[in-house]
């Protein structure tokens, strides 16, 4: 007795649905957004700090900057591989400031960057300790995959 051949297809379809759900759950609501206005740029905006978003790391081109207006250029780079069913179809960039009590509060973010997507984010930052992170939590198969827990966060310092 053989398994019906549609089984593999069925599994693939389920995986696709899970991915689609994950994508819509973590904010694919960027189309039409105009406040960034630079989504189609191929090169980093002048003076911007490139931040690569990969499985599973947030990698800014520099770890600190002077306070003031700061532009991050979030890139879900093509130059990395995704293992099968490991997730990571979309990434966010959350910029969070660490308060005196140690708690992180959101300063600004871009969400739902698919592989090859890039978007700039300009913020006015006060001196302090920050964290650059991706807080996407997606469902892959039966597993909930939290990108932050996987390692998608790094310290970023803003100096006076
Ligand atoms: Cu992520």
Short mmCIF file of C-alpha atoms and ligand atoms in Angstrom, two decimals:
data_model
loop_
_atom_site.label_atom_id
_atom_site.label_comp_id
_atom_site.label_asym_id
_atom_site.label_seq_id
_atom_site.Cartn_x
_atom_site.Cartn_y
_atom_site.Cartn_z
CA UNK A 1 0.00 0.00 0.00
CA UNK A 2 1.32 3.36 -1.02
CA UNK A 3 0.58 6.78 0.36
CA UNK A 4 -1.50 8.81 -2.03
CA UNK A 5 0.76 11.10 -4.07
CA UNK A 6 -1.13 14.22 -3.00
CA UNK A 7 0.26 13.94 0.52
CA UNK A 8 3.44 15.85 -0.24
CA UNK A 9 1.46 18.54 -1.99
CA UNK A 10 -0.86 18.80 0.97
CA UNK A 11 2.02 19.37 3.35
CA UNK A 12 3.52 22.00 1.09
CA UNK A 13 0.19 23.79 0.90
CA UNK A 14 -0.13 23.82 4.68
CA UNK A 15 3.37 25.22 5.03
CA UNK A 16 2.53 27.92 2.54
CA UNK A 17 -0.61 28.87 4.40
CA UNK A 18 1.34 29.05 7.65
CA UNK A 19 3.87 31.37 6.03
CA UNK A 20 1.16 33.55 4.58
CA UNK A 21 -0.51 33.79 7.97
CA UNK A 22 2.79 34.65 9.60
CA UNK A 23 3.45 37.33 7.02
CA UNK A 24 0.09 38.97 7.51
CA UNK A 25 0.32 38.64 11.28
CA UNK A 26 3.56 40.56 11.52
CA UNK A 27 2.53 43.60 9.63
CA UNK A 28 2.76 43.44 5.86
CA UNK A 29 0.90 46.72 5.98
CA UNK A 30 3.61 48.86 4.48
CA UNK A 31 2.36 49.27 0.89
CA UNK A 32 1.40 52.81 0.14
CA UNK A 33 3.34 54.13 3.08
CA UNK A 34 4.87 57.45 2.19
CA UNK A 35 6.66 58.60 5.32
CA UNK A 36 9.80 56.63 4.40
CA UNK A 37 9.62 57.47 0.75
CA UNK A 38 12.86 55.70 -0.02
CA UNK A 39 11.78 52.10 -0.30
CA UNK A 40 12.91 51.83 -3.90
CA UNK A 41 16.43 53.13 -3.34
CA UNK A 42 19.20 50.75 -4.32
CA UNK A 43 21.92 52.46 -2.33
CA UNK A 44 21.94 53.51 1.27
CA UNK A 45 20.63 57.03 1.83
CA UNK A 46 23.56 59.35 2.45
CA UNK A 47 24.83 59.08 5.99
CA UNK A 48 22.56 56.15 6.78
CA UNK A 49 23.63 53.22 8.89
CA UNK A 50 23.04 50.00 7.03
CA UNK A 51 21.44 47.31 9.20
CA UNK A 52 21.44 43.81 7.75
CA UNK A 53 18.61 41.54 8.87
CA UNK A 54 19.40 37.86 8.48
CA UNK A 55 18.60 34.51 10.12
CA UNK A 56 19.38 35.09 12.98
CA UNK A 57 21.16 38.34 13.55
CA UNK A 58 20.75 42.11 13.36
CA UNK A 59 23.99 43.50 11.99
CA UNK A 60 24.44 47.27 11.94
CA UNK A 61 27.40 48.61 9.97
CA UNK A 62 28.44 50.50 13.09
CA UNK A 63 27.65 49.98 16.77
CA UNK A 64 27.36 53.61 17.86
CA UNK A 65 26.64 57.12 16.64
CA UNK A 66 26.32 60.66 17.95
CA UNK A 67 22.92 61.80 19.17
CA UNK A 68 20.63 63.63 16.78
CA UNK A 69 18.90 62.65 13.59
CA UNK A 70 19.87 59.12 12.65
CA UNK A 71 18.83 57.19 9.56
CA UNK A 72 18.90 53.44 9.64
CA UNK A 73 18.74 51.59 6.36
CA UNK A 74 17.16 48.22 7.08
CA UNK A 75 18.04 45.55 4.53
CA UNK A 76 16.71 42.02 4.46
CA UNK A 77 19.72 40.94 2.47
CA UNK A 78 19.60 38.40 -0.34
CA UNK A 79 23.08 37.18 0.61
CA UNK A 80 22.04 34.48 3.02
CA UNK A 81 20.25 31.16 2.94
CA UNK A 82 17.14 30.08 4.73
CA UNK A 83 17.01 26.46 5.87
CA UNK A 84 13.84 24.59 4.99
CA UNK A 85 10.97 25.49 7.33
CA UNK A 86 13.21 27.56 9.59
CA UNK A 87 11.23 30.73 8.99
CA UNK A 88 12.58 34.19 8.41
CA UNK A 89 10.47 35.08 5.38
CA UNK A 90 10.07 38.57 6.75
CA UNK A 91 12.00 40.58 9.29
CA UNK A 92 11.36 43.79 11.18
CA UNK A 93 13.74 46.37 12.52
CA UNK A 94 12.72 47.69 15.90
CA UNK A 95 14.77 50.47 17.47
CA UNK A 96 14.28 50.36 21.23
CA UNK A 97 15.74 52.54 23.97
CA UNK A 98 16.80 51.07 27.28
CA UNK A 99 15.39 53.02 30.19
CA UNK A 100 17.09 53.54 33.57
CA UNK A 101 15.03 50.60 34.85
CA UNK A 102 16.47 48.40 32.12
CA UNK A 103 13.20 48.11 30.23
CA UNK A 104 13.14 48.64 26.48
CA UNK A 105 10.73 51.04 24.85
CA UNK A 106 10.05 51.30 21.15
CA UNK A 107 11.38 54.40 19.42
CA UNK A 108 10.67 53.48 15.81
CA UNK A 109 10.36 50.54 13.46
CA UNK A 110 9.93 49.17 9.99
CA UNK A 111 8.05 45.93 9.56
CA UNK A 112 7.48 43.10 7.14
CA UNK A 113 10.66 43.29 5.07
CA UNK A 114 10.80 40.34 2.69
CA UNK A 115 14.05 39.01 1.29
CA UNK A 116 15.53 41.70 -0.92
CA UNK A 117 13.43 44.46 0.67
CA UNK A 118 15.00 47.56 2.13
CA UNK A 119 13.58 50.57 3.90
CA UNK A 120 15.00 53.58 5.63
CA UNK A 121 13.96 54.81 9.04
CA UNK A 122 14.92 58.25 10.31
CA UNK A 123 14.70 58.92 14.03
CA UNK A 124 15.88 61.59 16.41
CA UNK A 125 17.86 59.75 19.06
CA UNK A 126 18.91 60.94 22.48
CA UNK A 127 22.10 59.66 24.07
CA UNK A 128 21.75 56.26 25.68
CA UNK A 129 21.77 52.53 25.22
CA UNK A 130 19.55 51.16 22.50
CA UNK A 131 18.75 47.81 21.08
CA UNK A 132 18.22 47.03 17.42
CA UNK A 133 15.99 44.00 17.16
CA UNK A 134 13.52 41.99 15.16
CA UNK A 135 10.46 41.01 17.17
CA UNK A 136 8.73 38.90 14.54
CA UNK A 137 7.13 35.78 15.92
CA UNK A 138 5.94 33.44 13.20
CA UNK A 139 4.39 30.04 13.04
CA UNK A 140 6.22 27.46 10.96
CA UNK A 141 4.46 24.12 11.04
CA UNK A 142 3.61 23.56 14.70
CA UNK A 143 6.43 25.73 15.92
CA UNK A 144 6.31 29.34 16.96
CA UNK A 145 9.61 30.93 16.04
CA UNK A 146 10.55 34.12 17.84
CA UNK A 147 13.23 35.96 15.94
CA UNK A 148 14.38 37.89 19.01
CA UNK A 149 14.93 34.65 20.92
CA UNK A 150 16.79 33.23 17.92
CA UNK A 151 19.34 36.01 18.28
CA UNK A 152 17.98 38.94 16.29
CA UNK A 153 19.02 41.72 18.64
CA UNK A 154 22.13 43.76 19.26
CA UNK A 155 23.20 46.67 21.42
CA UNK A 156 23.53 50.10 19.83
CA UNK A 157 24.97 53.13 21.62
CA UNK A 158 24.07 56.76 21.04
CA UNK A 159 26.70 59.12 22.43
CA UNK A 160 26.24 62.69 23.59
CU1 LIG B 1 13.39 38.58 12.01
#
